[in-house]
GROMACS .gro file of C-alpha atoms in nm:
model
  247
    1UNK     CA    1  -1.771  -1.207  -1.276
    2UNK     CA    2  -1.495  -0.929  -1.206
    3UNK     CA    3  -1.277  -1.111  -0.920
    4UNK     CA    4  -1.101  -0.743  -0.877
    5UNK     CA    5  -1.329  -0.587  -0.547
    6UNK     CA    6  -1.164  -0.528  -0.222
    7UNK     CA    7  -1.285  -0.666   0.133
    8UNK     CA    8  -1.196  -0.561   0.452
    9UNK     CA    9  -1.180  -0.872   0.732
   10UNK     CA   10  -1.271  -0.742   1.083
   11UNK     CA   11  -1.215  -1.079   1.306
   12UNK     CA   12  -1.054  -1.073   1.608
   13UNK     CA   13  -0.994  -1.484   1.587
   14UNK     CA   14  -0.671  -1.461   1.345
   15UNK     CA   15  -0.653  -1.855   1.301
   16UNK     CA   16  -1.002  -1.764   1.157
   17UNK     CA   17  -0.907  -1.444   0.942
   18UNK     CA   18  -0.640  -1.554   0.825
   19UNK     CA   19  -0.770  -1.895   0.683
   20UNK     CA   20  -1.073  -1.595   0.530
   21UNK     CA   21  -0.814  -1.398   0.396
   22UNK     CA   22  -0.643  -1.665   0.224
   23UNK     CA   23  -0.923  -1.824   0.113
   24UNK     CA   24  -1.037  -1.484  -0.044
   25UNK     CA   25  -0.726  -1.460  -0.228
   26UNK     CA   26  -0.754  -1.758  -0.348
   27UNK     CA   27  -1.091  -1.669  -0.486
   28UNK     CA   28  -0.889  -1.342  -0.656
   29UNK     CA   29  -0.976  -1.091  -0.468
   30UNK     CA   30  -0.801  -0.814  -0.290
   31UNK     CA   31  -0.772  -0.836   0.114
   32UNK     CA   32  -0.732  -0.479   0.230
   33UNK     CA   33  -0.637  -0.587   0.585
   34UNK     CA   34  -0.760  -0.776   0.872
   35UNK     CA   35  -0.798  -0.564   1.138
   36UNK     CA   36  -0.888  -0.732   1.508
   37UNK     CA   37  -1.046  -0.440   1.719
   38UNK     CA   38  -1.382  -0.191   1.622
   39UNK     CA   39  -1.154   0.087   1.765
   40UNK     CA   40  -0.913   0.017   1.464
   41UNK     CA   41  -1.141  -0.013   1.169
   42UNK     CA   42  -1.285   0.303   1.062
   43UNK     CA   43  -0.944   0.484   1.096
   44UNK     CA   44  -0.844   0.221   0.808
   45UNK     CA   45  -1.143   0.261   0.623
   46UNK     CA   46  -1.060   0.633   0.617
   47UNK     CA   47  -0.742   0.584   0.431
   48UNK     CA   48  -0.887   0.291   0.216
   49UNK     CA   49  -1.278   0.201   0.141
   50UNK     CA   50  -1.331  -0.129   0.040
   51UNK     CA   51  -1.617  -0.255  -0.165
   52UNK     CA   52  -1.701  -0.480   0.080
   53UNK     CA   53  -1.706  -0.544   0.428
   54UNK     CA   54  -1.668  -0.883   0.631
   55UNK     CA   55  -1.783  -0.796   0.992
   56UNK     CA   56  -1.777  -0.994   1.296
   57UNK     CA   57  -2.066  -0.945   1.531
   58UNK     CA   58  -1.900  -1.095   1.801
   59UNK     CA   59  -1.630  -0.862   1.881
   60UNK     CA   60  -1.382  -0.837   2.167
   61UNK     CA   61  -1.423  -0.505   2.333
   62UNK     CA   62  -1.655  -0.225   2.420
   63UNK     CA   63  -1.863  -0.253   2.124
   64UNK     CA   64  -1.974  -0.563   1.920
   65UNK     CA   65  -1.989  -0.573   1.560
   66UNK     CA   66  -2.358  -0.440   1.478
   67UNK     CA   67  -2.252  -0.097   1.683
   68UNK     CA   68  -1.955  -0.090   1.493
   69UNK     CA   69  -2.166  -0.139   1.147
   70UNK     CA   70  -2.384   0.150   1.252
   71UNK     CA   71  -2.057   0.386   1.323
   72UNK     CA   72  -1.940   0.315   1.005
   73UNK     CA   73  -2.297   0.341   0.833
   74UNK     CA   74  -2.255   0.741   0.968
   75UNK     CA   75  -1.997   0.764   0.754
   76UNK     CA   76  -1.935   0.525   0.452
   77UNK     CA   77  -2.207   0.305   0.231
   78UNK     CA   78  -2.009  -0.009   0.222
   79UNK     CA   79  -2.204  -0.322   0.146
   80UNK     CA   80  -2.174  -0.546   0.499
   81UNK     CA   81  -2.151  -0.942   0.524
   82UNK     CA   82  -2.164  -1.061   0.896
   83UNK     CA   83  -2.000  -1.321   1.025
   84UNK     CA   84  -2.092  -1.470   1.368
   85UNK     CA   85  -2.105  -1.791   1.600
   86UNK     CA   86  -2.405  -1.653   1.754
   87UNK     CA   87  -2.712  -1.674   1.541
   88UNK     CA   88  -2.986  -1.617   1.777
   89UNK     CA   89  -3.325  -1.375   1.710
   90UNK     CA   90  -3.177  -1.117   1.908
   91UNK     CA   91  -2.891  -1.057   1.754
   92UNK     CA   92  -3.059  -1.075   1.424
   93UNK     CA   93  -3.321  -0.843   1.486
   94UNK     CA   94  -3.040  -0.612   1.588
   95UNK     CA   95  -2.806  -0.672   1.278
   96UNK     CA   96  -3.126  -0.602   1.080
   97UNK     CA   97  -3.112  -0.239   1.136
   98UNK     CA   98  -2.760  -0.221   0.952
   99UNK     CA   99  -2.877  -0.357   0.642
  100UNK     CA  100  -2.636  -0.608   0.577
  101UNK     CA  101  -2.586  -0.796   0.205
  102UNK     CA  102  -2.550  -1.197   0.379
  103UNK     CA  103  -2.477  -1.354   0.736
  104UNK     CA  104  -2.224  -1.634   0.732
  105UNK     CA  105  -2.252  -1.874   1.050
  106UNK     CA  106  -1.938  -2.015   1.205
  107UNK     CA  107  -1.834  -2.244   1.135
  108UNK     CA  108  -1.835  -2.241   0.764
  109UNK     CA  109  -1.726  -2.454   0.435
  110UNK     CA  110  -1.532  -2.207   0.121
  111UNK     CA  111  -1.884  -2.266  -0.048
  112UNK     CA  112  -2.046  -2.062   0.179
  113UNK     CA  113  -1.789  -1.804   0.167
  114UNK     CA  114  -1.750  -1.788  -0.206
  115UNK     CA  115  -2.143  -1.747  -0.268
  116UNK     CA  116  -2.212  -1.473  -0.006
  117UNK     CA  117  -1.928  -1.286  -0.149
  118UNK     CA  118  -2.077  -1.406  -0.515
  119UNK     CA  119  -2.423  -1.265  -0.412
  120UNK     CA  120  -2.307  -0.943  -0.225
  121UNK     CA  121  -2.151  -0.852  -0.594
  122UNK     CA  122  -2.432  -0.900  -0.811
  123UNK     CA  123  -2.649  -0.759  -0.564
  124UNK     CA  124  -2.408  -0.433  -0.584
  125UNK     CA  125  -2.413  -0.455  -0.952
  126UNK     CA  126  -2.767  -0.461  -0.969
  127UNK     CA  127  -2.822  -0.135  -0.732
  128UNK     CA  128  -2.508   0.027  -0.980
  129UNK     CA  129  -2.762  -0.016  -1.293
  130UNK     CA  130  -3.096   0.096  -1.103
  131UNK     CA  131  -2.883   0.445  -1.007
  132UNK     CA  132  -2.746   0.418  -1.369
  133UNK     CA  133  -3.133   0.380  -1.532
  134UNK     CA  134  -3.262   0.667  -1.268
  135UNK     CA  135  -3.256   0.964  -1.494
  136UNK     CA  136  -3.042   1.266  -1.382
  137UNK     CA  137  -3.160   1.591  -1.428
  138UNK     CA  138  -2.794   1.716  -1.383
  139UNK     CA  139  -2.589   1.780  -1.656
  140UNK     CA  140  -2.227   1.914  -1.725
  141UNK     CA  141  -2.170   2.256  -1.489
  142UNK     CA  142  -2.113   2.602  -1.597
  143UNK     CA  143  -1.818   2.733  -1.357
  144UNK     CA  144  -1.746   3.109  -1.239
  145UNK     CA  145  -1.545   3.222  -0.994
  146UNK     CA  146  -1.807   3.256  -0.732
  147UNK     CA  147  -2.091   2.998  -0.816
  148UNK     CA  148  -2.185   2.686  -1.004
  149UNK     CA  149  -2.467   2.652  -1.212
  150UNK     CA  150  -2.620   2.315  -1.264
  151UNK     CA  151  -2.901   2.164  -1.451
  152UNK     CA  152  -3.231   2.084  -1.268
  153UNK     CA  153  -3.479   1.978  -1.460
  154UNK     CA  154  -3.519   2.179  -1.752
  155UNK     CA  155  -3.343   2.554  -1.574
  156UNK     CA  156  -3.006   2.587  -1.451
  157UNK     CA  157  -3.005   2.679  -1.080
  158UNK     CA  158  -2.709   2.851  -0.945
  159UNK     CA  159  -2.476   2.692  -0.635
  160UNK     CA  160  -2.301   2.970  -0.449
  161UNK     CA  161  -1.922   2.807  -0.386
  162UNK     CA  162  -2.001   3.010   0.026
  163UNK     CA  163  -2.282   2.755  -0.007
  164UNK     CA  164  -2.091   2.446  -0.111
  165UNK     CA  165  -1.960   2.210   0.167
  166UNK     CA  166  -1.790   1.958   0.004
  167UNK     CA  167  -1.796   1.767  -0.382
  168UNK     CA  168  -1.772   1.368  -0.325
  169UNK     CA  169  -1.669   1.191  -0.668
  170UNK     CA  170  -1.901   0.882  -0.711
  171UNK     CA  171  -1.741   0.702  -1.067
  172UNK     CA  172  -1.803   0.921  -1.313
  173UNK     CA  173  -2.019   1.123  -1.096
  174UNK     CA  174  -1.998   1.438  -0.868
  175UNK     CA  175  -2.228   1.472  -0.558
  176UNK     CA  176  -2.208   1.822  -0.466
  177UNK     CA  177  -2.292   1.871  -0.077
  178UNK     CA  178  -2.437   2.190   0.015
  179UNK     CA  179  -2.612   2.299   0.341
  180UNK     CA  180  -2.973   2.245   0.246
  181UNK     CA  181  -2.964   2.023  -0.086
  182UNK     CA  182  -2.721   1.795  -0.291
  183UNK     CA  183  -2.699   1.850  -0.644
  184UNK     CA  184  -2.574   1.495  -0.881
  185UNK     CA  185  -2.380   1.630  -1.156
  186UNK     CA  186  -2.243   1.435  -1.457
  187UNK     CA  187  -1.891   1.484  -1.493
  188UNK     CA  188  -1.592   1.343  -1.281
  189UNK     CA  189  -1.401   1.517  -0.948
  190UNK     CA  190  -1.063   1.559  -1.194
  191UNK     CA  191  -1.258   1.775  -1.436
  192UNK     CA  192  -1.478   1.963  -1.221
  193UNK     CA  193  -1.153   2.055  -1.036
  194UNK     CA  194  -0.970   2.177  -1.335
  195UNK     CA  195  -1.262   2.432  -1.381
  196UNK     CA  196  -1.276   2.556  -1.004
  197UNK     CA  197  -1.069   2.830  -0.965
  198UNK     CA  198  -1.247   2.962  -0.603
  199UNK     CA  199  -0.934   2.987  -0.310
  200UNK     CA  200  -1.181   2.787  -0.061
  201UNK     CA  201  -1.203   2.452  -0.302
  202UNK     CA  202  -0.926   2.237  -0.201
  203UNK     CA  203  -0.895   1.858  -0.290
  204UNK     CA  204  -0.791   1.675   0.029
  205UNK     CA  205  -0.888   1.305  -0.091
  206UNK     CA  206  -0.854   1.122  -0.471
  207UNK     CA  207  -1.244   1.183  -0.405
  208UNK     CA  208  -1.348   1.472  -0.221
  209UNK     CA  209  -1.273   1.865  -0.239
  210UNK     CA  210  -1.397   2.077   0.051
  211UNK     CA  211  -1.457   2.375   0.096
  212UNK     CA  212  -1.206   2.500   0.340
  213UNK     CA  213  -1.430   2.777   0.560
  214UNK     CA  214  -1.681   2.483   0.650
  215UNK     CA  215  -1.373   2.290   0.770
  216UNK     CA  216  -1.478   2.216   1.185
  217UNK     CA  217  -1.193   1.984   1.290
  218UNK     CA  218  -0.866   1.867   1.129
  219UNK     CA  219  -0.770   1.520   1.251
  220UNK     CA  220  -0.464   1.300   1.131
  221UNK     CA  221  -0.657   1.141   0.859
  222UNK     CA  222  -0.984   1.339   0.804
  223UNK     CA  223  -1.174   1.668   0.849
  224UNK     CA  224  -1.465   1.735   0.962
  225UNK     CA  225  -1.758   1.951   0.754
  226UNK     CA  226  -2.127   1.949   0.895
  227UNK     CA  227  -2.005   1.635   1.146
  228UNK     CA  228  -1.927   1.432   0.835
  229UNK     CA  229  -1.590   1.306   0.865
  230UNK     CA  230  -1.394   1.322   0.548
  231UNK     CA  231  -1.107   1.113   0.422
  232UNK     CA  232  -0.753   1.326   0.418
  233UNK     CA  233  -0.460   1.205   0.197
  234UNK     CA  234  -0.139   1.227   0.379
  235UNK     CA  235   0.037   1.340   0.081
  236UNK     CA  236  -0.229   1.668   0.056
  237UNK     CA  237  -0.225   1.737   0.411
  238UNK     CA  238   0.049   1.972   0.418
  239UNK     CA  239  -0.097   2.145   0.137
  240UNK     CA  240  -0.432   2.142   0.288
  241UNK     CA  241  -0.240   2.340   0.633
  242UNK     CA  242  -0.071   2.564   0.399
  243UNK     CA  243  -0.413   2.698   0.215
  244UNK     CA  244  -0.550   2.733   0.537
  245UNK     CA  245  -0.299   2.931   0.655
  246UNK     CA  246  -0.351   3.214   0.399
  247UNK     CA  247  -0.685   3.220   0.462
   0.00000   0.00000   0.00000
């Protein structure tokens, strides 16, 4: 089993995430951070998504793990193991509605650690191979200056690039994002971006390009397009201002 994935430890006991984290490493996978405070967390996740996410329900602080979950579920599909002290039905019933992969009760052995962790990654593998065997009725794009067509089905439809809101790379997938529909294409973000040559495609992010006049907000780390907030590299910000400028 690949031993490579990245987890992100939200824990606000640090005698406990730090005996995680270095149990995790141990294990051979990557800690992205341990980050104590919901507040905190989805700016991080913004500049780094990890494949996995090991959540705290009971949080210090204004909101509690399962609220945090669903802000982050607005946002980002990142598989979510729980771990709490508090196991009763209510709290489950609520933690249901996030979807997560495994709950881990505190206190708990390596074991248990190591085989939710174990589980969460097959479990990912597996839905990797159902979206692989789903046939896609997308096939490499034919780019002009204005529009994007794509295969559907057996025609190619045309995608105005006014119409486009944003391309998110998914592996060797594009999702392109458009106001009524999203269109899968098979090809990845670096090639489709050599072949754009419209002024209002920008790449902001290793996996997103927007389109800059459906840009609503421009935070330190993110835009915002059709109130989804978007990662934004630092090192393509100033490029990003720049475009914008000449617009």
């Amino acid at each position: 089993m690949t031993k490579n994935n990245t987890i992100l430890i939200v824990e606000d006991e640090m005698i406990i995430a730090a005996n995680i984290s270095l149990q995790l490493t141990h294990l051979g996978y990557e800690v992205t951070g341990i980050i104590p405070r919901a507040e905190e967390v989805l700016p991080h996740i913004r500049l780094y998504v990890p494949d996995i996410l090991l959540l705290d329900i009971n949080l210090k602080g204004d909101i509690d793990g399962i609220q945090l979950a669903l802000l982050i579920q607005k946002e980002f599909k990142i598989p979510i193991i729980y771990l709490t002290a508090n196991s009763d039905e209510a709290h489950f019933e609520r933690a249901k509605d996030t979807n997560p992969y495994a709950f881990i009760s505190k206190p708990f052995k390596k074991l248990d650690l190591q085989h939710a962790i174990e589980l969460t990654i097959i479990r990912i593998q597996n839905e990797n191979e159902t979206e692989k065997s789903i046939p896609i009725d997308n096939d490499v794009p034919f780019v002009l200056s204005d529009c994007i067509f794509v295969r559907s089905h057996n025609k190619m439809v045309k995608v105005c690039i006014n119409d486009i809101l944003f391309i998110e790379a998914e592996r060797n997938y594009c999702k392109i994002h458009c106001k009524d529909r999203e269109h899968l294409l098979v090809t990845t973000l670096k090639d489709l971006e050599e072949k754009l040559t419209s002024n209002n495609l920008l790449r902001i992010h290793r996996s997103f390009i927007v389109n800059l006049s459906h840009i609503d907000e421009i935070a330190m780390s993110h835009v915002v397009i059709a109130k989804k907030a978007i990662p934004l590299s630092a090192e393509l910000k100033k490029k990003l201002l720049q475009r914008i400028q000449k617009i």
